[in-house]
Amino acid sequence: MRRTELFLPTLKENPAEAQIVSHRLMLRAGLIRQASAGIYTWLPVGIRVLRKIEQIIREEQDAAGAQEVLMPTIQSADLWRKSGRYDDYGKEMLRIRDRHDREMLYGPTNEELITDVLAQEIRSYRDLPKNLYHIQWKFRDEVRPRFGIMRGREFLMKDNYSFDLDFAGARRSYNRMFVAYLRTYARMGLKAIPMRAETGPIGGDMSHEFIILADTGESEVFCDRALLDLEPPQADVDYSADLQPVVDEWTSHYAASDDKHDPAACDVPDSQLVTARGIEVGHIFYFGTKYSEPLGAVVQGADGERVTLEMGSYGIGVSRLVGGIIEASHDENGIIWPASVAPYAVGLVNLKTGDSACDDSCGELYAFLRSSGIEVLYDDRDERAGQKFADMDLIGLPWQIVIGPRGLKNGSVEVKARGTDQRLELSLEEVRTWATENLAA
Ligand code: 5CA
């Protein structure tokens, strides 16, 4: 993409309304603009990041055996009356009436809707287990929307729902998602720690929040340093195997939020105890028959008996992750995208637009990169070099290729890594080889 064509409104100054660094940088780097309180428009560069995050989530969900569906944003109040949540949900739920005066709502989550789908279609134990996910916008009329997309009112969530015949099956489904989550965050360059969460009336140990550590996190967390040293499960994890030992390894280390942390009861030595702030980027739950019972998700078991399905639900804050990744990866000049979620793999900086040698070399390299399937943002604007450098750093692409008149005299260009001081001096021929080897998807 040529910068002269791209809709990318960057800001030099920090917007006054943004209190945390990710919000400031998302506005300054032209990723989002606010539409109204807690509701945002995603601009071209922002949507590219969002889509990459979605795609990583999708691949890991598929690998773990979940299947993608797409449920609507607007739901009927009737279903929520059956589960009892229509009244319980309170003011966070956005309620709507259609022209026939029917009560509708903008979904804050989808347990009722998916359970109803299964209840209508599934009759026999042979149809199970099933695990269905979708990536869809949610609306929660938060009391205090803040920090940009971190706590929005409209936000993108991946949510999935597992249906099993018995508790053992539900635990297997839970463990699969647990492992898939560890892998998902690791692919985005994040270290997410699982933290035991309230399970409500169902009890048990099967609810975890996944927390990434960042100075601006909303809550204070305490955890055993050993947790930060664990390696996430490998790409070739066998999801048909018993994953309990993997889960146990991760849950055996101490992690608690400040409201549950009890220094007297915590046996992690002070030198081992990490105190940090955390951002919740996912939450998984097992909740038994809480929805399947009232919504009639019942099948015939192997011996002809009626079996009410055992369920779990699993959420990832997709749009929140954009902010979370920036919180975890930035410097004073701007964002530093991990390659896996970067809007473009590389920025091409023409230091002297209008100079025919620069224009020709940039144009040829740009065409080459594109034909090699490398996502490139070419800054072809007639701007000062300093402005182009500042913008490129702000946008945070992992690599920059800089072409200027002085280097071209010796036939050389500069390649810079955004996050480190790594710099390479390459010829125009070498930079092509380097790009094919390092940037091709
Ligand atoms: N039904 C369950 C799981 S599918 C559920 O809704 N869980 S949740 O409430 O914990 O949300 C899942 C994830 O969505 C959270 O971990 C968080 O990362 C993200 N999230 C929740 N509320 C917001 C919000 N207001 N803005 C941005 N992300 C949010």
CSV table of C-alpha atoms and ligand atoms in Angstrom, one decimal:
chain,number,residue,atom,x,y,z
A,1,MET,CA,0.0,0.0,0.0
A,2,ARG,CA,1.2,3.5,-0.9
A,3,ARG,CA,1.1,5.9,2.0
A,4,THR,CA,-0.2,8.6,-0.4
A,5,GLU,CA,-3.3,6.4,-1.0
A,6,LEU,CA,-3.8,5.0,2.4
A,7,PHE,CA,-6.3,6.5,4.8
A,8,LEU,CA,-4.0,6.8,7.8
A,9,PRO,CA,-4.6,9.9,9.8
A,10,THR,CA,-1.7,10.1,12.3
A,11,LEU,CA,-1.5,12.7,15.2
A,12,LYS,CA,1.7,14.4,16.4
A,13,GLU,CA,0.3,15.3,19.8
A,14,ASN,CA,-1.1,13.1,22.5
A,15,PRO,CA,-4.9,13.4,22.5
A,16,ALA,CA,-6.0,14.8,25.8
A,17,GLU,CA,-8.8,12.2,26.3
A,18,ALA,CA,-6.5,9.2,26.3
A,19,GLN,CA,-5.2,8.2,29.7
A,20,ILE,CA,-3.2,5.1,28.9
A,21,VAL,CA,-0.4,4.5,26.4
A,22,SER,CA,-2.3,2.0,24.2
A,23,HIS,CA,-5.2,4.4,23.8
A,24,ARG,CA,-2.9,7.3,23.0
A,25,LEU,CA,-1.0,5.2,20.4
A,26,MET,CA,-4.1,3.8,18.8
A,27,LEU,CA,-5.4,7.3,18.2
A,28,ARG,CA,-2.0,8.7,17.2
A,29,ALA,CA,-1.1,5.9,14.8
A,30,GLY,CA,-4.5,6.1,13.2
A,31,LEU,CA,-5.9,2.7,14.2
A,32,ILE,CA,-9.2,3.9,15.6
A,33,ARG,CA,-11.5,6.9,16.1
A,34,GLN,CA,-14.2,7.3,18.7
A,35,ALA,CA,-17.7,7.2,17.4
A,36,SER,CA,-19.4,7.7,20.8
A,37,ALA,CA,-18.5,6.8,24.3
A,38,GLY,CA,-17.0,3.3,24.3
A,39,ILE,CA,-17.8,2.8,20.6
A,40,TYR,CA,-15.1,3.0,17.9
A,41,THR,CA,-14.5,3.0,14.2
A,42,TRP,CA,-11.6,0.9,13.1
A,43,LEU,CA,-9.6,2.6,10.4
A,44,PRO,CA,-7.6,0.7,7.7
A,45,VAL,CA,-4.5,0.0,9.7
A,46,GLY,CA,-6.4,-0.9,12.9
A,47,ILE,CA,-8.7,-3.4,11.1
A,48,ARG,CA,-5.6,-5.1,9.6
A,49,VAL,CA,-4.3,-5.8,13.2
A,50,LEU,CA,-7.7,-6.8,14.4
A,51,ARG,CA,-8.1,-9.3,11.5
A,52,LYS,CA,-4.6,-10.8,12.2
A,53,ILE,CA,-5.5,-11.3,15.8
A,54,GLU,CA,-8.8,-12.9,14.8
A,55,GLN,CA,-7.0,-15.2,12.4
A,56,ILE,CA,-4.6,-16.5,15.0
A,57,ILE,CA,-7.5,-17.2,17.3
A,58,ARG,CA,-9.4,-18.9,14.5
A,59,GLU,CA,-6.4,-21.2,13.6
A,60,GLU,CA,-5.9,-22.2,17.2
A,61,GLN,CA,-9.7,-22.8,17.8
A,62,ASP,CA,-9.8,-25.0,14.7
A,63,ALA,CA,-6.7,-26.9,15.7
A,64,ALA,CA,-8.3,-27.6,19.1
A,65,GLY,CA,-11.4,-29.0,17.4
A,66,ALA,CA,-13.8,-26.1,17.7
A,67,GLN,CA,-16.0,-25.2,14.7
A,68,GLU,CA,-16.7,-21.7,13.5
A,69,VAL,CA,-20.3,-20.3,13.3
A,70,LEU,CA,-21.7,-16.8,13.2
A,71,MET,CA,-24.5,-15.9,15.5
A,72,PRO,CA,-26.4,-12.6,15.2
A,73,THR,CA,-25.7,-9.5,17.3
A,74,ILE,CA,-29.4,-9.0,17.9
A,75,GLN,CA,-31.2,-11.5,20.0
A,76,SER,CA,-34.7,-12.1,21.2
A,77,ALA,CA,-35.5,-11.4,24.9
A,78,ASP,CA,-37.5,-14.6,25.1
A,79,LEU,CA,-34.5,-16.8,25.2
A,80,TRP,CA,-33.0,-14.8,28.0
A,81,ARG,CA,-36.2,-15.0,30.0
A,82,LYS,CA,-35.9,-18.8,29.8
A,83,SER,CA,-32.5,-18.7,31.4
A,84,GLY,CA,-33.5,-16.0,33.9
A,85,ARG,CA,-30.8,-13.6,32.7
A,86,TYR,CA,-33.1,-11.1,31.1
A,87,ASP,CA,-33.9,-9.6,34.4
A,88,ASP,CA,-30.6,-10.4,36.1
A,89,TYR,CA,-28.5,-8.6,33.5
A,90,GLY,CA,-29.6,-5.1,34.5
A,91,LYS,CA,-28.5,-1.9,32.8
A,92,GLU,CA,-25.5,-3.4,31.1
A,93,MET,CA,-27.8,-5.0,28.6
A,94,LEU,CA,-28.9,-2.8,25.7
A,95,ARG,CA,-32.6,-3.5,25.2
A,96,ILE,CA,-34.3,-2.7,21.9
A,97,ARG,CA,-37.9,-3.0,20.6
A,98,ASP,CA,-38.7,-3.8,17.0
A,99,ARG,CA,-41.6,-2.4,15.0
A,100,HIS,CA,-43.9,-5.1,16.3
A,101,ASP,CA,-43.0,-4.1,19.8
A,102,ARG,CA,-41.1,-7.3,20.4
A,103,GLU,CA,-38.4,-7.1,22.9
A,104,MET,CA,-34.9,-7.6,21.5
A,105,LEU,CA,-31.4,-7.0,22.8
A,106,TYR,CA,-27.9,-6.5,21.5
A,107,GLY,CA,-26.1,-9.6,22.7
A,108,PRO,CA,-23.5,-9.1,25.5
A,109,THR,CA,-22.7,-12.9,25.2
A,110,ASN,CA,-24.3,-15.9,23.5
A,111,GLU,CA,-24.9,-18.8,25.9
A,112,GLU,CA,-28.6,-18.7,25.5
A,113,LEU,CA,-28.6,-18.5,21.7
A,114,ILE,CA,-26.1,-21.3,21.0
A,115,THR,CA,-27.8,-23.6,23.6
A,116,ASP,CA,-31.1,-23.0,21.8
A,117,VAL,CA,-29.5,-23.9,18.5
A,118,LEU,CA,-28.1,-27.2,19.9
A,119,ALA,CA,-31.4,-27.9,21.7
A,120,GLN,CA,-33.3,-27.7,18.4
A,121,GLU,CA,-30.9,-29.9,16.4
A,122,ILE,CA,-29.3,-32.5,18.6
A,123,ARG,CA,-31.1,-35.6,19.8
A,124,SER,CA,-28.6,-38.3,20.5
A,125,TYR,CA,-25.4,-38.9,22.5
A,126,ARG,CA,-23.9,-39.8,19.1
A,127,ASP,CA,-24.0,-36.1,18.1
A,128,LEU,CA,-21.6,-35.1,20.9
A,129,PRO,CA,-19.3,-33.6,21.8
A,130,LYS,CA,-19.6,-30.3,20.0
A,131,ASN,CA,-17.6,-27.1,20.4
A,132,LEU,CA,-18.8,-24.1,18.5
A,133,TYR,CA,-17.2,-20.6,18.3
A,134,HIS,CA,-17.8,-17.3,16.7
A,135,ILE,CA,-16.1,-14.0,16.5
A,136,GLN,CA,-18.7,-11.3,16.8
A,137,TRP,CA,-19.4,-7.9,18.2
A,138,LYS,CA,-20.9,-7.6,21.6
A,139,PHE,CA,-22.5,-4.7,23.5
A,140,ARG,CA,-22.3,-4.1,27.2
A,141,ASP,CA,-23.4,-0.8,28.5
A,142,GLU,CA,-20.5,-0.5,30.9
A,143,VAL,CA,-20.9,2.0,33.7
A,144,ARG,CA,-17.4,3.3,33.0
A,145,PRO,CA,-16.2,2.7,29.4
A,146,ARG,CA,-12.6,3.7,29.4
A,147,PHE,CA,-9.1,3.3,28.1
A,148,GLY,CA,-10.3,3.2,24.5
A,149,ILE,CA,-11.1,-0.2,23.2
A,150,MET,CA,-9.8,-1.8,26.4
A,151,ARG,CA,-13.1,-1.4,28.1
A,152,GLY,CA,-15.5,-0.5,25.4
A,153,ARG,CA,-19.2,-0.7,25.2
A,154,GLU,CA,-19.1,-2.3,21.8
A,155,PHE,CA,-16.2,-4.8,21.5
A,156,LEU,CA,-15.2,-7.8,19.5
A,157,MET,CA,-15.1,-11.1,21.3
A,158,LYS,CA,-14.3,-14.7,20.3
A,159,ASP,CA,-16.7,-16.8,22.4
A,160,ASN,CA,-17.2,-20.5,22.2
A,161,TYR,CA,-19.4,-23.1,23.8
A,162,SER,CA,-18.7,-26.7,24.5
A,163,PHE,CA,-21.4,-29.4,24.8
A,164,ASP,CA,-20.5,-32.7,26.4
A,165,LEU,CA,-22.4,-35.7,27.8
A,166,ASP,CA,-20.8,-35.8,31.2
A,167,PHE,CA,-18.4,-34.0,33.5
A,168,ALA,CA,-15.3,-36.0,32.3
A,169,GLY,CA,-16.1,-34.8,28.7
A,170,ALA,CA,-16.7,-31.2,29.9
A,171,ARG,CA,-13.3,-31.3,31.6
A,172,ARG,CA,-11.6,-32.5,28.5
A,173,SER,CA,-13.2,-29.7,26.5
A,174,TYR,CA,-12.1,-27.2,29.2
A,175,ASN,CA,-8.6,-28.4,29.1
A,176,ARG,CA,-8.4,-28.2,25.3
A,177,MET,CA,-9.5,-24.6,25.4
A,178,PHE,CA,-7.0,-23.9,28.2
A,179,VAL,CA,-4.1,-25.2,26.1
A,180,ALA,CA,-5.5,-23.4,23.0
A,181,TYR,CA,-5.5,-20.1,24.9
A,182,LEU,CA,-1.9,-20.5,26.0
A,183,ARG,CA,-0.9,-21.1,22.4
A,184,THR,CA,-3.0,-18.3,21.0
A,185,TYR,CA,-1.5,-15.6,23.3
A,186,ALA,CA,2.0,-17.0,22.8
A,187,ARG,CA,1.6,-16.5,19.0
A,188,MET,CA,0.8,-12.9,19.6
A,189,GLY,CA,4.0,-12.4,21.6
A,190,LEU,CA,2.2,-12.4,24.9
A,191,LYS,CA,2.8,-14.2,28.1
A,192,ALA,CA,-0.6,-14.8,29.5
A,193,ILE,CA,-1.0,-16.3,33.0
A,194,PRO,CA,-4.0,-18.3,33.9
A,195,MET,CA,-5.6,-17.2,37.2
A,196,ARG,CA,-8.2,-19.1,39.0
A,197,ALA,CA,-11.5,-17.2,38.9
A,198,GLU,CA,-14.9,-17.3,40.7
A,199,THR,CA,-17.0,-20.2,39.5
A,200,GLY,CA,-20.2,-18.9,41.2
A,201,PRO,CA,-22.8,-21.4,42.3
A,202,ILE,CA,-21.3,-24.3,40.4
A,203,GLY,CA,-18.1,-24.4,42.3
A,204,GLY,CA,-15.1,-26.5,41.4
A,205,ASP,CA,-11.8,-25.3,39.9
A,206,MET,CA,-12.8,-24.8,36.3
A,207,SER,CA,-12.8,-21.1,35.7
A,208,HIS,CA,-9.7,-19.2,34.8
A,209,GLU,CA,-9.0,-15.7,33.6
A,210,PHE,CA,-6.0,-15.2,31.3
A,211,ILE,CA,-4.0,-12.2,32.3
A,212,ILE,CA,-1.2,-10.4,30.6
A,213,LEU,CA,1.1,-8.2,32.7
A,214,ALA,CA,1.3,-4.6,31.8
A,215,ASP,CA,1.9,-1.5,33.9
A,216,THR,CA,-1.5,0.0,33.0
A,217,GLY,CA,-3.5,-3.1,33.8
A,218,GLU,CA,-6.8,-2.6,35.5
A,219,SER,CA,-6.1,-4.9,38.4
A,220,GLU,CA,-3.2,-5.8,40.6
A,221,VAL,CA,-2.0,-9.4,40.4
A,222,PHE,CA,0.4,-11.6,42.3
A,223,CYS,CA,2.0,-14.6,40.9
A,224,ASP,CA,4.8,-17.1,41.3
A,225,ARG,CA,7.7,-16.1,39.1
A,226,ALA,CA,7.9,-19.8,38.0
A,227,LEU,CA,4.7,-19.2,36.0
A,228,LEU,CA,6.4,-16.6,33.8
A,229,ASP,CA,9.1,-19.1,33.0
A,230,LEU,CA,6.8,-21.9,31.7
A,231,GLU,CA,7.0,-22.5,28.0
A,232,PRO,CA,3.6,-22.6,26.2
A,233,PRO,CA,2.6,-25.9,24.7
A,234,GLN,CA,4.1,-26.6,21.3
A,235,ALA,CA,2.4,-26.3,17.9
A,236,ASP,CA,2.1,-30.0,17.6
A,237,VAL,CA,0.1,-30.5,20.8
A,238,ASP,CA,-2.1,-33.6,20.5
A,239,TYR,CA,-5.6,-32.5,21.4
A,240,SER,CA,-6.8,-36.0,21.6
A,241,ALA,CA,-4.4,-36.8,24.4
A,242,ASP,CA,-5.1,-36.2,28.1
A,243,LEU,CA,-4.2,-32.6,28.6
A,244,GLN,CA,-4.8,-32.6,32.4
A,245,PRO,CA,-1.0,-32.8,33.2
A,246,VAL,CA,-0.3,-29.7,31.1
A,247,VAL,CA,-3.2,-27.8,32.7
A,248,ASP,CA,-2.0,-29.0,36.2
A,249,GLU,CA,1.5,-27.7,35.5
A,250,TRP,CA,0.1,-24.3,34.7
A,251,THR,CA,-2.4,-24.1,37.5
A,252,SER,CA,-0.1,-25.5,40.2
A,253,HIS,CA,1.7,-22.2,40.5
A,254,TYR,CA,0.3,-19.4,42.6
A,255,ALA,CA,-1.6,-16.6,40.9
A,256,ALA,CA,-4.2,-14.3,42.4
A,257,SER,CA,-5.8,-10.9,42.0
A,258,ASP,CA,-5.5,-8.4,44.8
A,259,ASP,CA,-8.9,-9.0,46.2
A,260,LYS,CA,-8.1,-12.7,46.7
A,261,HIS,CA,-4.4,-12.5,47.5
A,262,ASP,CA,-3.8,-13.2,51.1
A,263,PRO,CA,-0.1,-12.6,52.1
A,264,ALA,CA,-0.6,-14.8,55.2
A,265,ALA,CA,-1.9,-17.8,53.2
A,266,CYS,CA,0.4,-17.4,50.2
A,267,ASP,CA,3.5,-19.7,50.5
A,268,VAL,CA,5.5,-18.2,47.7
A,269,PRO,CA,8.7,-16.7,49.1
A,270,ASP,CA,8.9,-12.9,48.7
A,271,SER,CA,11.8,-13.2,46.3
A,272,GLN,CA,9.7,-15.4,44.0
A,273,LEU,CA,6.5,-13.4,44.2
A,274,VAL,CA,5.8,-11.1,41.3
A,275,THR,CA,3.5,-8.2,41.9
A,276,ALA,CA,2.3,-6.5,38.8
A,277,ARG,CA,-0.7,-5.1,37.0
A,278,GLY,CA,-2.7,-7.2,34.7
A,279,ILE,CA,-5.1,-7.0,31.8
A,280,GLU,CA,-7.7,-9.7,31.4
A,281,VAL,CA,-7.6,-11.0,27.8
A,282,GLY,CA,-9.7,-14.1,28.2
A,283,HIS,CA,-11.9,-16.0,30.6
A,284,ILE,CA,-13.0,-19.6,30.5
A,285,PHE,CA,-15.8,-21.2,32.4
A,286,TYR,CA,-17.4,-24.5,33.1
A,287,PHE,CA,-21.0,-24.2,34.2
A,288,GLY,CA,-22.6,-27.6,33.9
A,289,THR,CA,-26.3,-27.6,33.1
A,290,LYS,CA,-27.0,-23.9,34.0
A,291,TYR,CA,-28.3,-23.1,30.4
A,292,SER,CA,-28.9,-26.6,29.0
A,293,GLU,CA,-31.5,-27.3,31.7
A,294,PRO,CA,-33.8,-24.3,31.2
A,295,LEU,CA,-33.3,-24.3,27.4
A,296,GLY,CA,-33.9,-28.0,27.0
A,297,ALA,CA,-30.5,-29.1,25.6
A,298,VAL,CA,-31.2,-32.7,26.3
A,299,VAL,CA,-30.2,-35.8,24.4
A,300,GLN,CA,-30.9,-39.5,24.6
A,301,GLY,CA,-28.0,-41.3,26.2
A,302,ALA,CA,-26.5,-44.7,25.1
A,303,ASP,CA,-28.9,-46.5,27.4
A,304,GLY,CA,-31.9,-44.5,26.4
A,305,GLU,CA,-31.7,-42.2,29.4
A,306,ARG,CA,-32.2,-38.4,29.2
A,307,VAL,CA,-28.9,-36.6,29.4
A,308,THR,CA,-28.8,-32.8,30.0
A,309,LEU,CA,-25.7,-31.5,28.3
A,310,GLU,CA,-22.7,-30.3,30.3
A,311,MET,CA,-21.5,-27.0,29.0
A,312,GLY,CA,-18.6,-24.6,29.2
A,313,SER,CA,-18.0,-21.2,27.6
A,314,TYR,CA,-14.8,-19.5,26.6
A,315,GLY,CA,-14.1,-15.9,25.8
A,316,ILE,CA,-11.3,-13.9,24.3
A,317,GLY,CA,-11.3,-10.1,24.1
A,318,VAL,CA,-10.3,-9.8,20.5
A,319,SER,CA,-10.5,-6.0,20.3
A,320,ARG,CA,-9.0,-5.6,23.8
A,321,LEU,CA,-6.0,-7.6,22.7
A,322,VAL,CA,-5.1,-4.9,20.2
A,323,GLY,CA,-4.7,-2.6,23.2
A,324,GLY,CA,-3.1,-5.3,25.3
A,325,ILE,CA,-0.4,-6.0,22.8
A,326,ILE,CA,0.4,-2.3,22.5
A,327,GLU,CA,0.6,-2.0,26.3
A,328,ALA,CA,3.1,-4.9,26.3
A,329,SER,CA,5.1,-3.8,23.3
A,330,HIS,CA,5.9,-0.1,22.7
A,331,ASP,CA,8.5,2.6,23.4
A,332,GLU,CA,8.6,6.4,23.6
A,333,ASN,CA,8.4,6.6,19.8
A,334,GLY,CA,5.4,4.4,19.3
A,335,ILE,CA,4.1,0.9,18.8
A,336,ILE,CA,6.3,-2.1,18.3
A,337,TRP,CA,4.1,-4.8,16.6
A,338,PRO,CA,5.1,-8.4,17.0
A,339,ALA,CA,5.4,-9.7,13.4
A,340,SER,CA,2.4,-12.0,13.8
A,341,VAL,CA,-0.1,-9.2,14.2
A,342,ALA,CA,1.7,-6.3,12.4
A,343,PRO,CA,-0.6,-4.4,10.0
A,344,TYR,CA,2.2,-4.7,7.4
A,345,ALA,CA,5.4,-6.7,7.6
A,346,VAL,CA,7.7,-3.9,6.5
A,347,GLY,CA,7.7,-0.1,5.9
A,348,LEU,CA,9.5,1.2,2.8
A,349,VAL,CA,10.8,4.8,3.4
A,350,ASN,CA,11.7,6.9,0.4
A,351,LEU,CA,13.9,9.6,1.9
A,352,LYS,CA,13.7,11.9,-1.1
A,353,THR,CA,10.5,11.6,-3.0
A,354,GLY,CA,11.0,13.5,-6.4
A,355,ASP,CA,14.6,12.3,-6.7
A,356,SER,CA,14.5,10.0,-9.7
A,357,ALA,CA,17.0,7.5,-8.3
A,358,CYS,CA,15.1,7.2,-5.0
A,359,ASP,CA,11.7,7.0,-6.8
A,360,ASP,CA,12.9,4.3,-9.2
A,361,SER,CA,14.6,2.1,-6.6
A,362,CYS,CA,11.7,2.4,-4.2
A,363,GLY,CA,9.2,1.8,-7.0
A,364,GLU,CA,11.0,-1.3,-8.1
A,365,LEU,CA,11.5,-2.7,-4.7
A,366,TYR,CA,7.9,-2.0,-3.8
A,367,ALA,CA,6.7,-3.9,-6.9
A,368,PHE,CA,9.0,-6.8,-6.0
A,369,LEU,CA,7.8,-7.0,-2.4
A,370,ARG,CA,4.2,-7.0,-3.5
A,371,SER,CA,4.7,-9.6,-6.1
A,372,SER,CA,6.5,-11.7,-3.5
A,373,GLY,CA,3.4,-11.6,-1.3
A,374,ILE,CA,5.1,-9.4,1.3
A,375,GLU,CA,2.8,-6.8,3.0
A,376,VAL,CA,4.5,-3.5,2.6
A,377,LEU,CA,3.6,0.1,3.4
A,378,TYR,CA,5.5,2.4,1.1
A,379,ASP,CA,5.9,6.0,2.4
A,380,ASP,CA,6.0,7.8,-1.0
A,381,ARG,CA,4.8,11.1,0.4
A,382,ASP,CA,6.6,14.4,-0.3
A,383,GLU,CA,7.5,14.9,3.3
A,384,ARG,CA,10.6,15.6,5.4
A,385,ALA,CA,12.7,12.5,6.2
A,386,GLY,CA,12.3,13.2,9.9
A,387,GLN,CA,8.5,13.2,9.6
A,388,LYS,CA,8.6,9.9,7.7
A,389,PHE,CA,10.9,8.3,10.3
A,390,ALA,CA,8.7,9.5,13.2
A,391,ASP,CA,5.5,8.2,11.5
A,392,MET,CA,7.0,4.8,10.7
A,393,ASP,CA,8.2,4.4,14.3
A,394,LEU,CA,4.8,5.5,15.6
A,395,ILE,CA,3.0,2.9,13.4
A,396,GLY,CA,5.4,0.3,14.6
A,397,LEU,CA,6.0,-2.1,11.7
A,398,PRO,CA,8.6,-4.6,12.7
A,399,TRP,CA,11.0,-3.7,9.9
A,400,GLN,CA,11.8,-0.5,7.9
A,401,ILE,CA,13.7,-0.4,4.6
A,402,VAL,CA,15.2,3.1,4.1
A,403,ILE,CA,16.2,4.3,0.7
A,404,GLY,CA,18.0,7.6,0.3
A,405,PRO,CA,20.1,9.4,-2.3
A,406,ARG,CA,23.4,9.1,-0.2
A,407,GLY,CA,23.1,5.3,0.2
A,408,LEU,CA,22.0,4.8,-3.4
A,409,LYS,CA,25.3,6.4,-4.6
A,410,ASN,CA,27.0,3.3,-3.2
A,411,GLY,CA,24.1,1.1,-4.2
A,412,SER,CA,23.0,0.5,-0.7
A,413,VAL,CA,19.9,0.7,1.4
A,414,GLU,CA,19.4,0.4,5.2
A,415,VAL,CA,17.2,-2.2,6.9
A,416,LYS,CA,16.2,-1.4,10.5
A,417,ALA,CA,14.4,-3.5,13.1
A,418,ARG,CA,11.8,-1.5,14.9
A,419,GLY,CA,12.2,-3.0,18.3
A,420,THR,CA,15.9,-3.4,18.6
A,421,ASP,CA,18.9,-1.5,17.4
A,422,GLN,CA,19.6,-4.0,14.7
A,423,ARG,CA,20.5,-2.4,11.4
A,424,LEU,CA,21.7,-3.9,8.1
A,425,GLU,CA,23.4,-2.2,5.2
A,426,LEU,CA,22.4,-4.1,2.1
A,427,SER,CA,22.6,-3.7,-1.7
A,428,LEU,CA,19.5,-3.4,-3.7
A,429,GLU,CA,19.9,-7.0,-4.8
A,430,GLU,CA,20.6,-8.3,-1.2
A,431,VAL,CA,17.6,-6.6,0.2
A,432,ARG,CA,15.3,-8.6,-2.1
A,433,THR,CA,16.8,-11.9,-0.9
A,434,TRP,CA,16.7,-10.7,2.7
A,435,ALA,CA,13.0,-9.8,2.3
A,436,THR,CA,12.0,-13.1,0.7
A,437,GLU,CA,13.8,-15.0,3.4
A,438,ASN,CA,12.6,-12.9,6.4
A,439,LEU,CA,9.3,-11.3,5.5
A,440,ALA,CA,7.4,-13.6,3.2
A,441,ALA,CA,4.3,-15.0,5.0
B,1,5CA,N1,-19.7,-15.7,28.1
B,1,5CA,C1,-18.4,-15.6,28.7
B,1,5CA,C2,-17.3,-16.3,27.9
B,1,5CA,S1,-17.7,-16.6,26.3
B,1,5CA,C3,-18.0,-14.1,28.8
B,1,5CA,O1,-18.7,-13.3,28.3
B,1,5CA,N2,-16.9,-13.9,29.4
B,1,5CA,S2,-16.3,-12.4,29.8
B,1,5CA,O2,-17.3,-11.6,30.2
B,1,5CA,O3,-15.2,-12.6,30.7
B,1,5CA,O4,-15.7,-11.8,28.5
B,1,5CA,C4,-14.7,-12.5,27.7
B,1,5CA,C5,-13.6,-11.5,27.4
B,1,5CA,O5,-14.0,-10.4,26.7
B,1,5CA,C6,-12.9,-10.9,28.7
B,1,5CA,O6,-11.9,-11.7,29.2
B,1,5CA,C7,-12.3,-9.6,28.1
B,1,5CA,O7,-11.0,-9.9,27.5
B,1,5CA,C8,-13.3,-9.2,27.0
B,1,5CA,N3,-14.2,-8.1,27.4
B,1,5CA,C9,-15.2,-8.2,28.4
B,1,5CA,N4,-15.7,-7.0,28.5
B,1,5CA,C10,-15.1,-6.1,27.6
B,1,5CA,C11,-15.2,-4.8,27.3
B,1,5CA,N5,-16.2,-4.0,27.9
B,1,5CA,N6,-14.4,-4.2,26.4
B,1,5CA,C12,-13.5,-5.0,25.8
B,1,5CA,N7,-13.3,-6.3,26.0
B,1,5CA,C13,-14.1,-6.9,27.0
